[in-house]
mmCIF file with all atom_site columns, C-alpha atoms in Angstrom:
data_model
loop_
_atom_site.group_PDB
_atom_site.id
_atom_site.type_symbol
_atom_site.label_atom_id
_atom_site.label_alt_id
_atom_site.label_comp_id
_atom_site.label_asym_id
_atom_site.label_entity_id
_atom_site.label_seq_id
_atom_site.pdbx_PDB_ins_code
_atom_site.Cartn_x
_atom_site.Cartn_y
_atom_site.Cartn_z
_atom_site.occupancy
_atom_site.B_iso_or_equiv
_atom_site.pdbx_formal_charge
_atom_site.auth_seq_id
_atom_site.auth_comp_id
_atom_site.auth_asym_id
_atom_site.auth_atom_id
_atom_site.pdbx_PDB_model_num
ATOM 1   C CA . MET A 1 1   ? 19.338  17.887  47.737  1.00 0.00 ? 1468 MET A CA 1
ATOM 2   C CA . PHE A 1 2   ? 16.387  15.523  47.315  1.00 0.00 ? 1469 PHE A CA 1
ATOM 3   C CA . ARG A 1 3   ? 16.754  12.752  44.781  1.00 0.00 ? 1470 ARG A CA 1
ATOM 4   C CA . PRO A 1 4   ? 13.642  10.764  43.748  1.00 0.00 ? 1471 PRO A CA 1
ATOM 5   C CA . PRO A 1 5   ? 13.965  6.989   43.828  1.00 0.00 ? 1472 PRO A CA 1
ATOM 6   C CA . ALA A 1 6   ? 15.238  5.673   40.493  1.00 0.00 ? 1473 ALA A CA 1
ATOM 7   C CA . LEU A 1 7   ? 12.774  2.780   40.145  1.00 0.00 ? 1474 LEU A CA 1
ATOM 8   C CA . PRO A 1 8   ? 9.529   4.822   40.380  1.00 0.00 ? 1475 PRO A CA 1
ATOM 9   C CA . VAL A 1 9   ? 10.871  7.422   37.926  1.00 0.00 ? 1476 VAL A CA 1
ATOM 10  C CA . ARG A 1 10  ? 11.906  4.746   35.440  1.00 0.00 ? 1477 ARG A CA 1
ATOM 11  C CA . LEU A 1 11  ? 8.580   3.011   35.844  1.00 0.00 ? 1478 LEU A CA 1
ATOM 12  C CA . ALA A 1 12  ? 6.679   6.252   35.226  1.00 0.00 ? 1479 ALA A CA 1
ATOM 13  C CA . CYS A 1 13  ? 8.763   6.943   32.108  1.00 0.00 ? 1480 CYS A CA 1
ATOM 14  C CA . ALA A 1 14  ? 8.162   3.430   30.798  1.00 0.00 ? 1481 ALA A CA 1
ATOM 15  C CA . VAL A 1 15  ? 4.400   3.781   31.323  1.00 0.00 ? 1482 VAL A CA 1
ATOM 16  C CA . ALA A 1 16  ? 4.406   7.170   29.560  1.00 0.00 ? 1483 ALA A CA 1
ATOM 17  C CA . ILE A 1 17  ? 6.371   5.824   26.579  1.00 0.00 ? 1484 ILE A CA 1
ATOM 18  C CA . ALA A 1 18  ? 4.113   2.758   26.312  1.00 0.00 ? 1485 ALA A CA 1
ATOM 19  C CA . SER A 1 19  ? 1.016   4.976   26.412  1.00 0.00 ? 1486 SER A CA 1
ATOM 20  C CA . ILE A 1 20  ? 2.341   7.211   23.641  1.00 0.00 ? 1487 ILE A CA 1
ATOM 21  C CA . ALA A 1 21  ? 3.337   4.231   21.492  1.00 0.00 ? 1488 ALA A CA 1
ATOM 22  C CA . THR A 1 22  ? -0.067  2.606   21.966  1.00 0.00 ? 1489 THR A CA 1
ATOM 23  C CA . ALA A 1 23  ? -1.889  5.809   21.085  1.00 0.00 ? 1490 ALA A CA 1
ATOM 24  C CA . CYS A 1 24  ? 0.151   6.178   17.893  1.00 0.00 ? 1491 CYS A CA 1
ATOM 25  C CA . GLY A 1 25  ? -0.477  2.568   16.939  1.00 0.00 ? 1492 GLY A CA 1
ATOM 26  C CA . ILE A 1 26  ? -4.231  3.038   17.114  1.00 0.00 ? 1493 ILE A CA 1
ATOM 27  C CA . ARG A 1 27  ? -4.017  5.947   14.679  1.00 0.00 ? 1494 ARG A CA 1
ATOM 28  C CA . GLN A 1 28  ? -2.238  3.978   11.941  1.00 0.00 ? 1495 GLN A CA 1
ATOM 29  C CA . ALA A 1 29  ? -2.662  0.734   10.098  1.00 0.00 ? 1496 ALA A CA 1
ATOM 30  C CA . VAL A 1 30  ? -0.152  -1.149  7.964   1.00 0.00 ? 1497 VAL A CA 1
ATOM 31  C CA . TYR A 1 31  ? -1.277  -3.044  4.858   1.00 0.00 ? 1498 TYR A CA 1
ATOM 32  C CA . VAL A 1 32  ? 0.897   -5.691  3.200   1.00 0.00 ? 1499 VAL A CA 1
ATOM 33  C CA . PRO A 1 33  ? 0.375   -7.233  -0.256  1.00 0.00 ? 1500 PRO A CA 1
ATOM 34  C CA . GLN A 1 34  ? -0.572  -10.908 0.059   1.00 0.00 ? 1501 GLN A CA 1
ATOM 35  C CA . GLY A 1 35  ? 1.217   -13.513 -2.068  1.00 0.00 ? 1502 GLY A CA 1
ATOM 36  C CA . TYR A 1 36  ? 4.104   -11.164 -2.838  1.00 0.00 ? 1503 TYR A CA 1
ATOM 37  C CA . GLN A 1 37  ? 7.735   -11.830 -1.962  1.00 0.00 ? 1504 GLN A CA 1
ATOM 38  C CA . GLU A 1 38  ? 9.512   -9.470  0.403   1.00 0.00 ? 1505 GLU A CA 1
ATOM 39  C CA . VAL A 1 39  ? 12.671  -7.662  -0.668  1.00 0.00 ? 1506 VAL A CA 1
ATOM 40  C CA . VAL A 1 40  ? 14.737  -7.711  2.505   1.00 0.00 ? 1507 VAL A CA 1
ATOM 41  C CA . GLU A 1 41  ? 17.012  -4.822  1.484   1.00 0.00 ? 1508 GLU A CA 1
ATOM 42  C CA . ASP A 1 42  ? 14.258  -2.206  1.305   1.00 0.00 ? 1509 ASP A CA 1
ATOM 43  C CA . GLY A 1 43  ? 11.183  -3.837  2.843   1.00 0.00 ? 1510 GLY A CA 1
ATOM 44  C CA . SER A 1 44  ? 9.154   -3.666  -0.344  1.00 0.00 ? 1511 SER A CA 1
ATOM 45  C CA . TYR A 1 45  ? 7.241   -6.557  -1.917  1.00 0.00 ? 1512 TYR A CA 1
ATOM 46  C CA . PHE A 1 46  ? 7.193   -7.823  -5.495  1.00 0.00 ? 1513 PHE A CA 1
ATOM 47  C CA . HIS A 1 47  ? 5.288   -10.260 -7.668  1.00 0.00 ? 1514 HIS A CA 1
ATOM 48  C CA . ASP A 1 48  ? 6.108   -11.471 -11.169 1.00 0.00 ? 1515 ASP A CA 1
ATOM 49  C CA . GLU A 1 49  ? 3.172   -12.173 -13.414 1.00 0.00 ? 1516 GLU A CA 1
ATOM 50  C CA . SER A 1 50  ? 3.263   -12.707 -17.170 1.00 0.00 ? 1517 SER A CA 1
ATOM 51  C CA . GLY A 1 51  ? 6.877   -11.501 -17.266 1.00 0.00 ? 1518 GLY A CA 1
ATOM 52  C CA . VAL A 1 52  ? 5.977   -8.174  -15.637 1.00 0.00 ? 1519 VAL A CA 1
ATOM 53  C CA . THR A 1 53  ? 7.062   -7.294  -12.096 1.00 0.00 ? 1520 THR A CA 1
ATOM 54  C CA . VAL A 1 54  ? 4.762   -5.348  -9.784  1.00 0.00 ? 1521 VAL A CA 1
ATOM 55  C CA . ARG A 1 55  ? 6.484   -3.878  -6.737  1.00 0.00 ? 1522 ARG A CA 1
ATOM 56  C CA . LEU A 1 56  ? 5.214   -1.872  -3.783  1.00 0.00 ? 1523 LEU A CA 1
ATOM 57  C CA . PRO A 1 57  ? 6.202   -1.156  -0.202  1.00 0.00 ? 1524 PRO A CA 1
ATOM 58  C CA . VAL A 1 58  ? 3.894   -1.697  2.735   1.00 0.00 ? 1525 VAL A CA 1
ATOM 59  C CA . LEU A 1 59  ? 1.098   0.847   2.810   1.00 0.00 ? 1526 LEU A CA 1
ATOM 60  C CA . VAL A 1 60  ? 0.985   2.845   6.044   1.00 0.00 ? 1527 VAL A CA 1
ATOM 61  C CA . VAL A 1 61  ? -2.365  4.561   6.456   1.00 0.00 ? 1528 VAL A CA 1
ATOM 62  C CA . ASN A 1 62  ? -3.148  7.175   9.077   1.00 0.00 ? 1529 ASN A CA 1
ATOM 63  C CA . LYS A 1 63  ? -6.588  7.011   10.628  1.00 0.00 ? 1530 LYS A CA 1
ATOM 64  C CA . SER A 1 64  ? -7.426  10.521  9.406   1.00 0.00 ? 1531 SER A CA 1
ATOM 65  C CA . ASP A 1 65  ? -6.214  10.052  5.800   1.00 0.00 ? 1532 ASP A CA 1
ATOM 66  C CA . ILE A 1 66  ? -8.727  10.823  3.062   1.00 0.00 ? 1533 ILE A CA 1
ATOM 67  C CA . THR A 1 67  ? -6.363  10.145  0.149   1.00 0.00 ? 1534 THR A CA 1
ATOM 68  C CA . LEU A 1 68  ? -4.683  6.804   -0.546  1.00 0.00 ? 1535 LEU A CA 1
ATOM 69  C CA . HIS A 1 69  ? -1.476  6.821   -2.569  1.00 0.00 ? 1536 HIS A CA 1
ATOM 70  C CA . PRO A 1 70  ? 0.143   3.377   -2.850  1.00 0.00 ? 1537 PRO A CA 1
ATOM 71  C CA . SER A 1 71  ? 3.626   3.421   -4.394  1.00 0.00 ? 1538 SER A CA 1
ATOM 72  C CA . ILE A 1 72  ? 3.078   0.824   -7.110  1.00 0.00 ? 1539 ILE A CA 1
ATOM 73  C CA . THR A 1 73  ? 5.930   0.322   -9.576  1.00 0.00 ? 1540 THR A CA 1
ATOM 74  C CA . ILE A 1 74  ? 5.702   -1.651  -12.826 1.00 0.00 ? 1541 ILE A CA 1
ATOM 75  C CA . GLU A 1 75  ? 8.796   -3.222  -14.367 1.00 0.00 ? 1542 GLU A CA 1
ATOM 76  C CA . PRO A 1 76  ? 8.051   -4.515  -17.896 1.00 0.00 ? 1543 PRO A CA 1
ATOM 77  C CA . HIS A 1 77  ? 11.349  -6.375  -18.526 1.00 0.00 ? 1544 HIS A CA 1
ATOM 78  C CA . ASP A 1 78  ? 11.259  -7.183  -22.274 1.00 0.00 ? 1545 ASP A CA 1
ATOM 79  C CA . HIS A 1 79  ? 7.529   -6.577  -22.763 1.00 0.00 ? 1546 HIS A CA 1
ATOM 80  C CA . GLU A 1 80  ? 5.447   -3.694  -24.042 1.00 0.00 ? 1547 GLU A CA 1
ATOM 81  C CA . VAL A 1 81  ? 3.127   -2.727  -21.195 1.00 0.00 ? 1548 VAL A CA 1
ATOM 82  C CA . HIS A 1 82  ? 0.214   -0.279  -21.065 1.00 0.00 ? 1549 HIS A CA 1
ATOM 83  C CA . VAL A 1 83  ? -1.895  0.365   -17.979 1.00 0.00 ? 1550 VAL A CA 1
ATOM 84  C CA . ALA A 1 84  ? -5.488  0.362   -19.227 1.00 0.00 ? 1551 ALA A CA 1
ATOM 85  C CA . SER A 1 85  ? -7.148  1.114   -15.884 1.00 0.00 ? 1552 SER A CA 1
ATOM 86  C CA . ALA A 1 86  ? -6.829  0.903   -12.128 1.00 0.00 ? 1553 ALA A CA 1
ATOM 87  C CA . ARG A 1 87  ? -9.482  0.379   -9.460  1.00 0.00 ? 1554 ARG A CA 1
ATOM 88  C CA . TRP A 1 88  ? -9.490  -0.031  -5.704  1.00 0.00 ? 1555 TRP A CA 1
ATOM 89  C CA . ARG A 1 89  ? -12.079 -2.465  -4.413  1.00 0.00 ? 1556 ARG A CA 1
ATOM 90  C CA . LEU A 1 90  ? -13.357 -1.082  -1.103  1.00 0.00 ? 1557 LEU A CA 1
ATOM 91  C CA . ASN A 1 91  ? -16.321 -2.582  0.725   1.00 0.00 ? 1558 ASN A CA 1
ATOM 92  C CA . GLY A 1 92  ? -17.554 -4.268  -2.458  1.00 0.00 ? 1559 GLY A CA 1
ATOM 93  C CA . ARG A 1 93  ? -17.320 -1.084  -4.552  1.00 0.00 ? 1560 ARG A CA 1
ATOM 94  C CA . ASP A 1 94  ? -14.767 -0.393  -7.274  1.00 0.00 ? 1561 ASP A CA 1
ATOM 95  C CA . ILE A 1 95  ? -13.336 3.122   -6.906  1.00 0.00 ? 1562 ILE A CA 1
ATOM 96  C CA . ALA A 1 96  ? -11.445 4.754   -9.787  1.00 0.00 ? 1563 ALA A CA 1
ATOM 97  C CA . PRO A 1 97  ? -8.332  6.835   -9.072  1.00 0.00 ? 1564 PRO A CA 1
ATOM 98  C CA . VAL A 1 98  ? -8.631  10.637  -8.974  1.00 0.00 ? 1565 VAL A CA 1
ATOM 99  C CA . ALA A 1 99  ? -6.782  11.108  -12.286 1.00 0.00 ? 1566 ALA A CA 1
ATOM 100 C CA . ASP A 1 100 ? -7.445  8.950   -15.315 1.00 0.00 ? 1567 ASP A CA 1
ATOM 101 C CA . VAL A 1 101 ? -4.750  6.491   -16.312 1.00 0.00 ? 1568 VAL A CA 1
ATOM 102 C CA . ASP A 1 102 ? -2.894  7.425   -19.509 1.00 0.00 ? 1569 ASP A CA 1
ATOM 103 C CA . ASN A 1 103 ? -3.536  4.133   -21.301 1.00 0.00 ? 1570 ASN A CA 1
ATOM 104 C CA . GLY A 1 104 ? -1.699  5.290   -24.411 1.00 0.00 ? 1571 GLY A CA 1
ATOM 105 C CA . LYS A 1 105 ? 1.591   5.546   -22.559 1.00 0.00 ? 1572 LYS A CA 1
ATOM 106 C CA . VAL A 1 106 ? 4.030   2.669   -22.972 1.00 0.00 ? 1573 VAL A CA 1
ATOM 107 C CA . ILE A 1 107 ? 5.878   1.583   -19.835 1.00 0.00 ? 1574 ILE A CA 1
ATOM 108 C CA . ASP A 1 108 ? 9.283   0.558   -21.157 1.00 0.00 ? 1575 ASP A CA 1
ATOM 109 C CA . ALA A 1 109 ? 11.360  0.786   -17.985 1.00 0.00 ? 1576 ALA A CA 1
ATOM 110 C CA . ARG A 1 110 ? 10.817  0.441   -14.258 1.00 0.00 ? 1577 ARG A CA 1
ATOM 111 C CA . GLU A 1 111 ? 8.286   3.155   -13.530 1.00 0.00 ? 1578 GLU A CA 1
ATOM 112 C CA . PRO A 1 112 ? 6.174   4.199   -10.535 1.00 0.00 ? 1579 PRO A CA 1
ATOM 113 C CA . LEU A 1 113 ? 2.490   4.666   -11.295 1.00 0.00 ? 1580 LEU A CA 1
ATOM 114 C CA . ASP A 1 114 ? 0.946   7.994   -10.308 1.00 0.00 ? 1581 ASP A CA 1
ATOM 115 C CA . LEU A 1 115 ? -2.233  6.639   -8.749  1.00 0.00 ? 1582 LEU A CA 1
ATOM 116 C CA . HIS A 1 116 ? -4.157  8.072   -5.847  1.00 0.00 ? 1583 HIS A CA 1
ATOM 117 C CA . TRP A 1 117 ? -7.677  7.703   -4.579  1.00 0.00 ? 1584 TRP A CA 1
ATOM 118 C CA . ASN A 1 118 ? -9.776  10.234  -2.688  1.00 0.00 ? 1585 ASN A CA 1
ATOM 119 C CA . ILE A 1 119 ? -12.037 8.431   -0.224  1.00 0.00 ? 1586 ILE A CA 1
ATOM 120 C CA . GLN A 1 120 ? -13.261 11.443  1.735   1.00 0.00 ? 1587 GLN A CA 1
ATOM 121 C CA . ALA A 1 121 ? -16.924 10.704  0.902   1.00 0.00 ? 1588 ALA A CA 1
ATOM 122 C CA . MET A 1 122 ? -16.536 7.153   2.259   1.00 0.00 ? 1589 MET A CA 1
ATOM 123 C CA . GLY A 1 123 ? -15.015 8.115   5.615   1.00 0.00 ? 1590 GLY A CA 1
ATOM 124 C CA . LYS A 1 124 ? -11.670 7.707   7.351   1.00 0.00 ? 1591 LYS A CA 1
ATOM 125 C CA . ALA A 1 125 ? -9.101  5.521   5.598   1.00 0.00 ? 1592 ALA A CA 1
ATOM 126 C CA . VAL A 1 126 ? -8.445  2.883   8.259   1.00 0.00 ? 1593 VAL A CA 1
ATOM 127 C CA . LYS A 1 127 ? -12.165 2.291   8.749   1.00 0.00 ? 1594 LYS A CA 1
ATOM 128 C CA . VAL A 1 128 ? -12.848 2.189   4.993   1.00 0.00 ? 1595 VAL A CA 1
ATOM 129 C CA . LEU A 1 129 ? -9.963  -0.205  4.266   1.00 0.00 ? 1596 LEU A CA 1
ATOM 130 C CA . GLY A 1 130 ? -10.898 -2.501  7.138   1.00 0.00 ? 1597 GLY A CA 1
ATOM 131 C CA . ASP A 1 131 ? -8.869  -5.703  7.329   1.00 0.00 ? 1598 ASP A CA 1
ATOM 132 C CA . ALA A 1 132 ? -8.496  -6.253  3.588   1.00 0.00 ? 1599 ALA A CA 1
ATOM 133 C CA . SER A 1 133 ? -8.983  -4.592  0.216   1.00 0.00 ? 1600 SER A CA 1
ATOM 134 C CA . SER A 1 134 ? -7.739  -5.047  -3.361  1.00 0.00 ? 1601 SER A CA 1
ATOM 135 C CA . ILE A 1 135 ? -6.181  -2.906  -6.053  1.00 0.00 ? 1602 ILE A CA 1
ATOM 136 C CA . LEU A 1 136 ? -6.972  -4.113  -9.568  1.00 0.00 ? 1603 LEU A CA 1
ATOM 137 C CA . LEU A 1 137 ? -4.659  -3.171  -12.436 1.00 0.00 ? 1604 LEU A CA 1
ATOM 138 C CA . SER A 1 138 ? -5.805  -3.827  -15.992 1.00 0.00 ? 1605 SER A CA 1
ATOM 139 C CA . LEU A 1 139 ? -2.755  -4.053  -18.229 1.00 0.00 ? 1606 LEU A CA 1
ATOM 140 C CA . ARG A 1 140 ? -2.026  -4.794  -21.863 1.00 0.00 ? 1607 ARG A CA 1
ATOM 141 C CA . VAL A 1 141 ? 1.145   -6.873  -22.076 1.00 0.00 ? 1608 VAL A CA 1
ATOM 142 C CA . ASP A 1 142 ? 2.390   -7.277  -25.652 1.00 0.00 ? 1609 ASP A CA 1
ATOM 143 C CA . GLY A 1 143 ? -1.145  -6.459  -26.815 1.00 0.00 ? 1610 GLY A CA 1
ATOM 144 C CA . GLN A 1 144 ? -2.811  -9.073  -24.598 1.00 0.00 ? 1611 GLN A CA 1
ATOM 145 C CA . PRO A 1 145 ? -5.094  -8.080  -21.705 1.00 0.00 ? 1612 PRO A CA 1
ATOM 146 C CA . ARG A 1 146 ? -3.893  -8.985  -18.202 1.00 0.00 ? 1613 ARG A CA 1
ATOM 147 C CA . GLU A 1 147 ? -5.494  -8.224  -14.874 1.00 0.00 ? 1614 GLU A CA 1
ATOM 148 C CA . ILE A 1 148 ? -3.349  -8.063  -11.769 1.00 0.00 ? 1615 ILE A CA 1
ATOM 149 C CA . GLU A 1 149 ? -5.037  -8.049  -8.393  1.00 0.00 ? 1616 GLU A CA 1
ATOM 150 C CA . ILE A 1 150 ? -3.061  -6.787  -5.413  1.00 0.00 ? 1617 ILE A CA 1
ATOM 151 C CA . ASP A 1 151 ? -4.683  -8.088  -2.241  1.00 0.00 ? 1618 ASP A CA 1
ATOM 152 C CA . LEU A 1 152 ? -3.792  -5.911  0.730   1.00 0.00 ? 1619 LEU A CA 1
ATOM 153 C CA . LYS A 1 153 ? -4.217  -7.295  4.238   1.00 0.00 ? 1620 LYS A CA 1
ATOM 154 C CA . ARG A 1 154 ? -3.953  -5.328  7.445   1.00 0.00 ? 1621 ARG A CA 1
ATOM 155 C CA . ARG A 1 155 ? -1.077  -6.406  9.634   1.00 0.00 ? 1622 ARG A CA 1
ATOM 156 C CA . ASP A 1 156 ? -1.159  -5.205  13.214  1.00 0.00 ? 1623 ASP A CA 1
ATOM 157 C CA . HIS A 1 157 ? 2.281   -6.550  14.050  1.00 0.00 ? 1624 HIS A CA 1
ATOM 158 C CA . PHE A 1 158 ? 4.936   -5.551  11.566  1.00 0.00 ? 1625 PHE A CA 1
#
């Protein structure tokens, strides 16, 4: 019975695995909110501003994606919060989400926002997002206008 040498087989397997991993890495990009603190337990990030906490995980975008759906959560604490509008600043253009924001709705507990953007007309997601982009949330906190900007930066090594 012929047995191939162990070293060449292991080397070939290692090269194949590295090739597959590299190919997958090219097809995805990871975006992390800048200036936000990481929550070690779940890998999400948060930022407190004006007594309101904004939380979101890293955004993993596939090269072929045409819809962006960041998992943004608002926690109002003891404040009355309304989301007036949301925009994604891409390549110098402000893009509105697919569905209008219900600005009459009061956020009175930790709540994920149902926001998604269709960027099909602009091209593939990774190319459109580039190295950095921003999500702008216009809020009313206790009747006062507040704008929260979430700067997302591409991170190749996560």
